[in-house]
Coordinates of N, CA, C and O and ligand atoms in Angstrom, one line a residue:
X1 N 5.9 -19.9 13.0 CA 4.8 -19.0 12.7 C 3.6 -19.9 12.2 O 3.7 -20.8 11.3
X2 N 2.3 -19.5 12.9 CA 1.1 -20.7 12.1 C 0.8 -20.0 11.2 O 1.3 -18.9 11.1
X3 N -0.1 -20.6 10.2 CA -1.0 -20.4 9.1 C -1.6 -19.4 9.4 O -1.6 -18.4 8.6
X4 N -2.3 -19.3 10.7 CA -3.6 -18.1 11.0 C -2.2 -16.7 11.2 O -2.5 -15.7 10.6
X5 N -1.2 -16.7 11.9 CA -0.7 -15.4 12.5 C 0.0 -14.9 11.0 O -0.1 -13.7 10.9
X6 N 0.4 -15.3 10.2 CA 1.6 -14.4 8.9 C 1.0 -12.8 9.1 O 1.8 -11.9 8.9
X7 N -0.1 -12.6 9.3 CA -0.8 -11.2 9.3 C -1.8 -10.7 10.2 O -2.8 -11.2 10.6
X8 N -1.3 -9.6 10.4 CA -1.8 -8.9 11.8 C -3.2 -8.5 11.4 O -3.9 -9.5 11.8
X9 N -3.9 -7.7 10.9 CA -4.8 -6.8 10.0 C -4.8 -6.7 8.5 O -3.9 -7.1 7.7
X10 N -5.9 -6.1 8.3 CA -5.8 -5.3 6.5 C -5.1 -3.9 7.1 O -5.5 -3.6 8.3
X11 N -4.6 -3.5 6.7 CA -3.5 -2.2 6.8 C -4.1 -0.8 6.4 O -4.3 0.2 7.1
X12 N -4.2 -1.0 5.2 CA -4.7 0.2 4.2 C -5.4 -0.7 3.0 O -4.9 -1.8 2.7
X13 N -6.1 -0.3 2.5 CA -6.6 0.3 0.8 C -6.1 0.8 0.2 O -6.3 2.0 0.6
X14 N -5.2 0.9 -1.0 CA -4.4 2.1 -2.0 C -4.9 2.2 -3.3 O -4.8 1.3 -4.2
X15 N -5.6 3.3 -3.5 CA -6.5 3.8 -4.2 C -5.2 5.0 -5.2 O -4.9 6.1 -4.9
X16 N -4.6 4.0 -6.7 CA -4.2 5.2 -7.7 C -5.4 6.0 -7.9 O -6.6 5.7 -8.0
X17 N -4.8 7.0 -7.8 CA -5.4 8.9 -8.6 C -4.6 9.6 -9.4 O -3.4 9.7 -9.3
X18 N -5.4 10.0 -10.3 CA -4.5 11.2 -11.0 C -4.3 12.7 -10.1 O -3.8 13.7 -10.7
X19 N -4.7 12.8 -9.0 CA -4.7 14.3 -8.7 C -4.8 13.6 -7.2 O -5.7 12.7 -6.9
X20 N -4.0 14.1 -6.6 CA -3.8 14.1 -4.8 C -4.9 14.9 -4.4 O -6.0 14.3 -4.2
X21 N -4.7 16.2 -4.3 CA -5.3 17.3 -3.7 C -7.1 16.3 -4.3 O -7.5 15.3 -3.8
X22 N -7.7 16.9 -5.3 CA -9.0 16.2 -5.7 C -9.5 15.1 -5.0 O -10.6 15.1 -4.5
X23 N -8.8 13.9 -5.0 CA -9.0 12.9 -4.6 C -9.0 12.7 -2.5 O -9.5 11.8 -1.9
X24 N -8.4 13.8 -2.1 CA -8.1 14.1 -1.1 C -9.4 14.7 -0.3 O -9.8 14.2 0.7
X25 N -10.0 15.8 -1.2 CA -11.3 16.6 -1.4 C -12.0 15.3 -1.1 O -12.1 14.7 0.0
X26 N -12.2 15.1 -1.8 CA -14.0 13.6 -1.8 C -13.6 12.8 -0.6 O -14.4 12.7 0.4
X27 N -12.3 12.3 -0.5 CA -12.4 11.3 0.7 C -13.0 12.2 1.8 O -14.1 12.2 2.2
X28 N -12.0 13.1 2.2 CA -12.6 14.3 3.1 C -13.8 14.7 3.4 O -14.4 14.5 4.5
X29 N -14.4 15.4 2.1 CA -15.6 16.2 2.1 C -16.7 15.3 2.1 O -17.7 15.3 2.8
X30 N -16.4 14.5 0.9 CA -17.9 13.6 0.4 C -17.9 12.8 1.6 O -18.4 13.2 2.6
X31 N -17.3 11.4 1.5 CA -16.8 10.3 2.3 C -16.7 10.5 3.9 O -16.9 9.8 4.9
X32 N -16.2 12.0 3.9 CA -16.0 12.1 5.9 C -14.5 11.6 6.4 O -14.3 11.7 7.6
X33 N -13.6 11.1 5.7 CA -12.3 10.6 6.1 C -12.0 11.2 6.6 O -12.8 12.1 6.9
X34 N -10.7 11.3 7.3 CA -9.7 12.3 7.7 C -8.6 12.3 7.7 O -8.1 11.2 8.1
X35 N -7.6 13.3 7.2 CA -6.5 13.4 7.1 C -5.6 13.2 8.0 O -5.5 13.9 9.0
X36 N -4.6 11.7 7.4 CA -3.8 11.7 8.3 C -2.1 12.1 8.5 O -1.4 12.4 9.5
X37 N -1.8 11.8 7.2 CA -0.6 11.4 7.0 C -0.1 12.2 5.7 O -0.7 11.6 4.8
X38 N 0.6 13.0 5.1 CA 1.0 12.9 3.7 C 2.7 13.1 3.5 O 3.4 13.8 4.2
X39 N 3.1 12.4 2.4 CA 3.9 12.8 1.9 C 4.6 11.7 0.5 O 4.3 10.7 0.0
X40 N 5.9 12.8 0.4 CA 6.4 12.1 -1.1 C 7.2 11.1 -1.0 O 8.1 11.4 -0.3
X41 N 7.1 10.0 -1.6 CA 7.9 9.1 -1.8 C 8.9 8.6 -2.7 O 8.5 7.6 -3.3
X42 N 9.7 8.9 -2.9 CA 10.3 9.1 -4.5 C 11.0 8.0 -4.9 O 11.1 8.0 -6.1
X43 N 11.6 7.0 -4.2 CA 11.3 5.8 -4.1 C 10.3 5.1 -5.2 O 10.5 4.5 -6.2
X44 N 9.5 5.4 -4.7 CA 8.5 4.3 -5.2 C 7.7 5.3 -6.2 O 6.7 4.9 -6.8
X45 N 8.2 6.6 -6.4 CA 7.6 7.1 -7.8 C 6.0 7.8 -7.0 O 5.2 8.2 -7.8
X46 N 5.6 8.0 -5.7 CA 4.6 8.7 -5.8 C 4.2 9.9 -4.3 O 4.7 9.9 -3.2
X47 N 3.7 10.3 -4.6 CA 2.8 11.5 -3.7 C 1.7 10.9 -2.9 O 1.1 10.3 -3.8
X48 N 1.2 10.8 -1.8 CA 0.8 9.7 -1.4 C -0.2 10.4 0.0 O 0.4 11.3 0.6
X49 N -1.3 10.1 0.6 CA -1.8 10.5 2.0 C -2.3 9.2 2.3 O -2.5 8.2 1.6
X50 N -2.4 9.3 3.7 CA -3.1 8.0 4.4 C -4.3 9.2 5.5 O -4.0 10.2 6.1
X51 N -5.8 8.2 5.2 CA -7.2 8.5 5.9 C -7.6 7.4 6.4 O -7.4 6.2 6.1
X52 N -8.3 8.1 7.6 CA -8.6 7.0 8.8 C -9.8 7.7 9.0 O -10.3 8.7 8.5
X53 N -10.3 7.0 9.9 CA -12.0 7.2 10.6 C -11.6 8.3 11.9 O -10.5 8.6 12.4
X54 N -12.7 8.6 12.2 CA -12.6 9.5 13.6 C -11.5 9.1 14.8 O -10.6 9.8 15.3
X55 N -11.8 7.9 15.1 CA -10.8 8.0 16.2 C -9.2 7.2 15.7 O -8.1 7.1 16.2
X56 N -9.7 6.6 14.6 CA -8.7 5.7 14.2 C -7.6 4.9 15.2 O -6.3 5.0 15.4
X57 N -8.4 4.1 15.6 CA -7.4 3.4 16.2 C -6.6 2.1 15.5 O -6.6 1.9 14.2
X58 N -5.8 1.2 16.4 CA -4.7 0.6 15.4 C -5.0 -0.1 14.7 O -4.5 -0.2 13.6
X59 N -6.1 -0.7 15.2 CA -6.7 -2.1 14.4 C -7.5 -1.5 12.7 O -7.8 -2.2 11.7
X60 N -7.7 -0.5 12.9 CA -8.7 0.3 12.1 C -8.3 0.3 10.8 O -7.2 0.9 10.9
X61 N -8.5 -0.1 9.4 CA -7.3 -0.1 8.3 C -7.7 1.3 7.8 O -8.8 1.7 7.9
X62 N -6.9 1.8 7.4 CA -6.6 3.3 6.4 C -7.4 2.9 4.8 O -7.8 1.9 4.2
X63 N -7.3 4.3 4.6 CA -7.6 4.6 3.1 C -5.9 5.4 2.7 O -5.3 6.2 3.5
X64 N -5.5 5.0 1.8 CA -4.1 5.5 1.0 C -4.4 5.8 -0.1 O -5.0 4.9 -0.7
X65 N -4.1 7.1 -0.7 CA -4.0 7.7 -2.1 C -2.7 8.0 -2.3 O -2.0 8.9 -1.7
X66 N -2.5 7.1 -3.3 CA -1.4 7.1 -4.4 C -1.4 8.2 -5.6 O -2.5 8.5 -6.1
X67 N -0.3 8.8 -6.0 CA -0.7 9.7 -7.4 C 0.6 9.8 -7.5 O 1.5 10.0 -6.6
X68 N 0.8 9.6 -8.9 CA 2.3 9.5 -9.8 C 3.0 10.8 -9.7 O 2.5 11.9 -10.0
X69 N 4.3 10.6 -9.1 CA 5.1 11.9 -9.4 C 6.0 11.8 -10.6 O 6.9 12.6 -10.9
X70 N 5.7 10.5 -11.3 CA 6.3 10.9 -12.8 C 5.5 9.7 -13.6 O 5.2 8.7 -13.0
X71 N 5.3 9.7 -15.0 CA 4.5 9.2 -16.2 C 4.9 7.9 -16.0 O 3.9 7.1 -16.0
X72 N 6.2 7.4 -15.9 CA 6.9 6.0 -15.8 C 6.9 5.8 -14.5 O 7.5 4.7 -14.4
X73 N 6.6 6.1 -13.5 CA 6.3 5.4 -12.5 C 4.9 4.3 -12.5 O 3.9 4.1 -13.1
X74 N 5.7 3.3 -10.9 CA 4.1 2.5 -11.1 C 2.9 2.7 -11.0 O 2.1 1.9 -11.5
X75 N 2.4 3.9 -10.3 CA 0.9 4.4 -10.1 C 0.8 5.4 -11.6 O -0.2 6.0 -11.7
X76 N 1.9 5.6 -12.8 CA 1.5 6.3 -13.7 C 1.0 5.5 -14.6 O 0.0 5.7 -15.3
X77 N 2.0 3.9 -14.8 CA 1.7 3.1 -15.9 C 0.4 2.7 -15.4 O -0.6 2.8 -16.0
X78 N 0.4 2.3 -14.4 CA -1.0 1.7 -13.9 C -2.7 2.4 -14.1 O -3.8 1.8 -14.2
X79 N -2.3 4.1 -14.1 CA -3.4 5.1 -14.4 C -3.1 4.5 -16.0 O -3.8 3.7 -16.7
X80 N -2.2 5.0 -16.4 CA -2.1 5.0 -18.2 C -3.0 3.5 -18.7 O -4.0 3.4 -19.4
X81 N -2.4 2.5 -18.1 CA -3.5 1.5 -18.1 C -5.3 1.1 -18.6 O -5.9 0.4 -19.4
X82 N -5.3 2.1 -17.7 CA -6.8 2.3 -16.8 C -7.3 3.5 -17.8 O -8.5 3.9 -17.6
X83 N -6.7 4.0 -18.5 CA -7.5 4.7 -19.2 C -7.7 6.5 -18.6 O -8.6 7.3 -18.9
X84 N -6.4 6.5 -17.6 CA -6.2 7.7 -17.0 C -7.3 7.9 -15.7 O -7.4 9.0 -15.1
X85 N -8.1 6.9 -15.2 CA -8.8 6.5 -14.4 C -8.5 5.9 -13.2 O -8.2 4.7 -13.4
X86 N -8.4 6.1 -12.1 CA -8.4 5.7 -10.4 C -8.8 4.7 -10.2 O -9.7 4.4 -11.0
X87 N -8.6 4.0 -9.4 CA -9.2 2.6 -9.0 C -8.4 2.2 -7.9 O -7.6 2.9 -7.4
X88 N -8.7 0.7 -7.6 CA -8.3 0.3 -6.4 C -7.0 -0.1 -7.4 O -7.2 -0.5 -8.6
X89 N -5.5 0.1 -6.7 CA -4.4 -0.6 -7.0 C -3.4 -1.5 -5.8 O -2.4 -2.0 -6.1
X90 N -3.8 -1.6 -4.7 CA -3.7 -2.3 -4.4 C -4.3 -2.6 -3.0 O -5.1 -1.7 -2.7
X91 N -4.1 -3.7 -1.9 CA -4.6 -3.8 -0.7 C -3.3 -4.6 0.4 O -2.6 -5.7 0.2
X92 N -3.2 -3.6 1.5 CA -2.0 -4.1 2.2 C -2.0 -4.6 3.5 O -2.3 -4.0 4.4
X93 N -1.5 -5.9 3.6 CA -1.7 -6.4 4.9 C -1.0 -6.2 5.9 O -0.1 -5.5 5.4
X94 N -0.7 -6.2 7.2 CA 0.2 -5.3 8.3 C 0.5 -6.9 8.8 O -0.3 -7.9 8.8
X95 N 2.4 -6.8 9.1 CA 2.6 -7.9 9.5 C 3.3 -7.3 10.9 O 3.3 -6.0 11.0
X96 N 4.1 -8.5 12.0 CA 4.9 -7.5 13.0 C 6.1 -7.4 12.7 O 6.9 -6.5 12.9
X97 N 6.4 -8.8 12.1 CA 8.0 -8.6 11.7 C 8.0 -9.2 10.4 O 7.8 -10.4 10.1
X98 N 8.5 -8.1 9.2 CA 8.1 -8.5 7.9 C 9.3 -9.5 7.4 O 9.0 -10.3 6.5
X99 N 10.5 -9.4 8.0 CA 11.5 -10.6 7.3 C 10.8 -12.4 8.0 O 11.0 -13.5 7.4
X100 N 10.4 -12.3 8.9 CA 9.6 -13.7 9.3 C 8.2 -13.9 8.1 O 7.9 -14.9 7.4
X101 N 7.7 -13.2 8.2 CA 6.4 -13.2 7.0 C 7.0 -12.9 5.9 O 6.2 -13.3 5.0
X102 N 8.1 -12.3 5.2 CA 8.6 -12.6 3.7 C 8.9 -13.8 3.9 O 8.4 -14.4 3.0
X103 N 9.4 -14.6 4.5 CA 10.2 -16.5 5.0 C 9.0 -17.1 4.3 O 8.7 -17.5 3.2
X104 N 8.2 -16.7 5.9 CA 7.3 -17.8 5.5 C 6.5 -17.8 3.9 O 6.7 -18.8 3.2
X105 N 5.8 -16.8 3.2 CA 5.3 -16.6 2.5 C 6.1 -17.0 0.9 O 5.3 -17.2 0.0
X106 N 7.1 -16.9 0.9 CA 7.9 -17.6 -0.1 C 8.2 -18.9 0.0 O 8.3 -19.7 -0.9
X107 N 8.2 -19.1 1.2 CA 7.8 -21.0 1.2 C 6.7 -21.7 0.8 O 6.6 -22.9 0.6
X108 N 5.8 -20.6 0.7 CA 4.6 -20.8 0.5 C 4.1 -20.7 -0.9 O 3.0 -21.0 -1.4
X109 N 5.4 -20.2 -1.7 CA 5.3 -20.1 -3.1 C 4.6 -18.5 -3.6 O 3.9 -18.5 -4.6
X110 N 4.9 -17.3 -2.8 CA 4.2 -16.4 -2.8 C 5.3 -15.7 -3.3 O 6.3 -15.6 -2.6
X111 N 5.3 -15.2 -4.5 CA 6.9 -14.2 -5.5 C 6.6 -13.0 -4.9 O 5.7 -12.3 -5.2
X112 N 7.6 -12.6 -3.7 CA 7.9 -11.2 -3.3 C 8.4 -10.4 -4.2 O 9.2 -11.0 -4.9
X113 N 8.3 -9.1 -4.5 CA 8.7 -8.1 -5.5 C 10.1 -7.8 -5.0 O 10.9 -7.7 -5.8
X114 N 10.4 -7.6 -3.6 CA 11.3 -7.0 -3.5 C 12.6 -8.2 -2.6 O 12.0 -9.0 -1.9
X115 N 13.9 -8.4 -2.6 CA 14.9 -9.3 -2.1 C 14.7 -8.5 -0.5 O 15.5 -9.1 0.1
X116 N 14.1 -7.6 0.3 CA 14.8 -7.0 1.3 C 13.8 -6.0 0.8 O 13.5 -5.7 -0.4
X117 N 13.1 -5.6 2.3 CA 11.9 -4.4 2.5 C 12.7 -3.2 2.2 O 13.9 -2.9 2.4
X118 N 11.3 -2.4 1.4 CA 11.3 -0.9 1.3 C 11.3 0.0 2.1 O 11.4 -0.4 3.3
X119 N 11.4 1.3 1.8 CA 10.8 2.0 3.1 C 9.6 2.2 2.5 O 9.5 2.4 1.3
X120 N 8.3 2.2 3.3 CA 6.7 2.9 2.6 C 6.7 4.3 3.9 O 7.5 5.0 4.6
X121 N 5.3 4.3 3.8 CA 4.8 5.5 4.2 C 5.4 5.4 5.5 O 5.8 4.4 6.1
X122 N 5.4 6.8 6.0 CA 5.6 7.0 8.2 C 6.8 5.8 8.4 O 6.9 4.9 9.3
X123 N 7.7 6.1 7.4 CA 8.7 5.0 7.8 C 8.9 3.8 8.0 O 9.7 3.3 8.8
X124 N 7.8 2.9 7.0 CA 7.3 1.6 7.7 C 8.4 0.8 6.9 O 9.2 1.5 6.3
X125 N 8.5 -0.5 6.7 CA 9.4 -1.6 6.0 C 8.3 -1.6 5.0 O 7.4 -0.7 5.4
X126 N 8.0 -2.1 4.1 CA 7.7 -3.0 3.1 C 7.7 -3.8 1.8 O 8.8 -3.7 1.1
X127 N 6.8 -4.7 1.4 CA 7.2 -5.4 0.4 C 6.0 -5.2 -0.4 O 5.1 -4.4 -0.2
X128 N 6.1 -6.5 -1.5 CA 4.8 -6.5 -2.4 C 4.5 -8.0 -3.1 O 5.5 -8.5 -3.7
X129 N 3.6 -8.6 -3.0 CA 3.8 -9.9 -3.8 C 3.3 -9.7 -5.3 O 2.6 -8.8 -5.5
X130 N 3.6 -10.3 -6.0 CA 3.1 -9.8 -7.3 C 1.8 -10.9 -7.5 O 1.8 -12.1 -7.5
X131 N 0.7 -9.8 -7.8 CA -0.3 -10.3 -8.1 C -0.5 -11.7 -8.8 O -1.7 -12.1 -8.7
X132 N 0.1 -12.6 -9.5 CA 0.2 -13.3 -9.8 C 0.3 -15.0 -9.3 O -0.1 -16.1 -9.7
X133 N 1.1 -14.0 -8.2 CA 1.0 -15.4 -7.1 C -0.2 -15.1 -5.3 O -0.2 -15.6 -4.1
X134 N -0.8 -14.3 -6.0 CA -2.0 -13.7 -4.8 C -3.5 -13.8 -5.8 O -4.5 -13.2 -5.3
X135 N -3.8 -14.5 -6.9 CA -4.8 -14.5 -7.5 C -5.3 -13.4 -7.8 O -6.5 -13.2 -7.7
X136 N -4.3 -12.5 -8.3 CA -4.5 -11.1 -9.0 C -4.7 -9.7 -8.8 O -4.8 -8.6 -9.4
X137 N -4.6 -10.1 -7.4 CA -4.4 -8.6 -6.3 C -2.8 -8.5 -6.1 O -2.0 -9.5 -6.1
X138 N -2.4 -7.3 -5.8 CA -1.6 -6.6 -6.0 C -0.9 -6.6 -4.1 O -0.6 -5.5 -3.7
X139 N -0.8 -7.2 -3.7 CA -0.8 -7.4 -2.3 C 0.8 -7.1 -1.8 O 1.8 -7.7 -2.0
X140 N 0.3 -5.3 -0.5 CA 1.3 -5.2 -0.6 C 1.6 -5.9 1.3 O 0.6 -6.4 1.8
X141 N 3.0 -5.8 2.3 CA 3.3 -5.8 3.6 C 3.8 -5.2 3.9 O 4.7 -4.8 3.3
X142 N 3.4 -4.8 5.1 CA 4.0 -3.7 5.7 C 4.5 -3.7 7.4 O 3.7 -3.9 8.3
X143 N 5.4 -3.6 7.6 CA 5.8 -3.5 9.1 C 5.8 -1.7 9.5 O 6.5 -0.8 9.1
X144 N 4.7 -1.8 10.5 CA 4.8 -0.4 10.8 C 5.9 0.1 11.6 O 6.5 -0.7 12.4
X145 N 6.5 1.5 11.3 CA 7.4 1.9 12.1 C 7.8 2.1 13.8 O 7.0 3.0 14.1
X146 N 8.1 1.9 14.4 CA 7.8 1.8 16.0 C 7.2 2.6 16.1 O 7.3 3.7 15.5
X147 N 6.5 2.0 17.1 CA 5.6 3.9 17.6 C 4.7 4.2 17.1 O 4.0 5.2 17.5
X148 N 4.3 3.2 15.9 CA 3.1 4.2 14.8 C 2.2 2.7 15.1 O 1.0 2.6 14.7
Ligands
V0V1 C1 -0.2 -5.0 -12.7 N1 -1.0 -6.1 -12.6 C2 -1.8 -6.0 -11.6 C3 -1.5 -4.7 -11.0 N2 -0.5 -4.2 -11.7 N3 -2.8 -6.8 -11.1 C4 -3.4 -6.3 -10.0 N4 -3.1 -5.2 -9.4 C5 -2.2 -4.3 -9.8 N5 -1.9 -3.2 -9.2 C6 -1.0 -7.2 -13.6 C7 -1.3 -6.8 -15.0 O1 -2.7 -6.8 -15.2 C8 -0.6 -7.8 -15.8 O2 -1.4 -9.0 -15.8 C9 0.6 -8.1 -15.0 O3 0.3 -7.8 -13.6 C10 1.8 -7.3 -15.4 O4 1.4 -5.9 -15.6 P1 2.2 -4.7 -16.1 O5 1.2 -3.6 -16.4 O6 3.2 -5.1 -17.1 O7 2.9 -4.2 -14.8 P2 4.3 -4.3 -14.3 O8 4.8 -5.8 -14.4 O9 5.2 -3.3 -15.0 O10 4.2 -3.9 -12.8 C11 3.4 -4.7 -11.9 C12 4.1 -4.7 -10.6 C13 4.3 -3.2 -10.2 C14 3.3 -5.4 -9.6 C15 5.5 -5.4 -10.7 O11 3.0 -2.6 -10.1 C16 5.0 -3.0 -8.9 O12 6.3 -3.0 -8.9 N6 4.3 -2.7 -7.8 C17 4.9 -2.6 -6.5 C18 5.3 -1.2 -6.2 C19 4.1 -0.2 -6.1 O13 3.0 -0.6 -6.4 N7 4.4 1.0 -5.7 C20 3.4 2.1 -5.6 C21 2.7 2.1 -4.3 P3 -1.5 -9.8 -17.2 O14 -2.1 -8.9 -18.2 O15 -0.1 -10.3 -17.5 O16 -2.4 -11.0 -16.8 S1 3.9 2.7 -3.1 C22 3.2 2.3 -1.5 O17 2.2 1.6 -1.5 C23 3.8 2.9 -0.4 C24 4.9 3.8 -0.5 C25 3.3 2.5 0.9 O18 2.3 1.8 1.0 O19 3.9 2.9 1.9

């Protein structure tokens, strides 16, 4: 794998909220998004939708809203944080085959969060590097589910 291929696109945007539905509202109403995708992930502690533009095609990256389905999850500590306030928490890159880009990227000295991908949203694989070794972004990967 070269340097330039580890990543296909930006993926999504993941925007913690305290409130799904609200935050759902503005993207929608104010912003013009459109609803694509929702559901719970319990897993990973959250309630979750993915928005896209009008025609949304693949290359096109999403908007994802995160909102804690419990206090001790990570999108809860992270609001708790923040002062019970939303913000950007993290930004996710799309790879095609995430165990060749977990390789490489740990060679690279990049601390994956996870030994072996998650499931994320629409069924996809993913991981997470810890901001630490990404200069402070929260950087998550994702292999989309076939088909999607
Ligand atoms: C914490 N830090 C961050 C951060 N969260 N920096 C940038 N962006 C974030 N989102 C920094 C924080 O400022 C501290 O820096 C340090 O990391 C430790 O912070 P902490 O509050 O003690 O946080 P931890 O260590 O409890 O948790 C941080 C990690 C956690 C990254 C380990 O957020 C995590 O496990 N994230 C991966 C899972 C996840 O985010 N799931 C929800 C989305 P200083 O103060 O030490 O300098 S689920 C999802 O995206 C799905 C399902 C999907 O896309 O399909």
């Amino acid at each position: 794998m070269s340097e330039e291929s580890v990543f296909v696109c930006v993926d999504h945007v993941g925007y913690a909220v305290p409130n799904l539905d609200d935050a759902i509202k503005l993207h929608t109403e104010v912003f013009g998004w459109r609803l694509l995708h929702r559901e719970t992930n319990e897993e990973q502690g959250v309630e979750e939708a993915m928005l896209g533009t009008g025609e949304q095609l693949p290359q096109n990256a999403q908007v994802q809203l995160l909102a804690p389905l419990r206090p001790d999850s990570t999108i809860g500590k992270w609001l708790e944080k923040n002062g019970g306030r939303g913000g950007v928490q993290q930004v996710c890159y799309r790879v095609d085959d995430i165990e060749k880009a977990s390789q490489v990227l740990r060679e690279r000295g990049v601390t994956l969060l996870y030994d072996s991908p998650k499931t994320g949203t629409g069924g996809s694989r993913i991981n997470f590097a810890h901001p630490k070794s990404t200069g402070g972004v929260l950087l998550e990967i994702v292999e989309p589910a076939p088909g999607h």
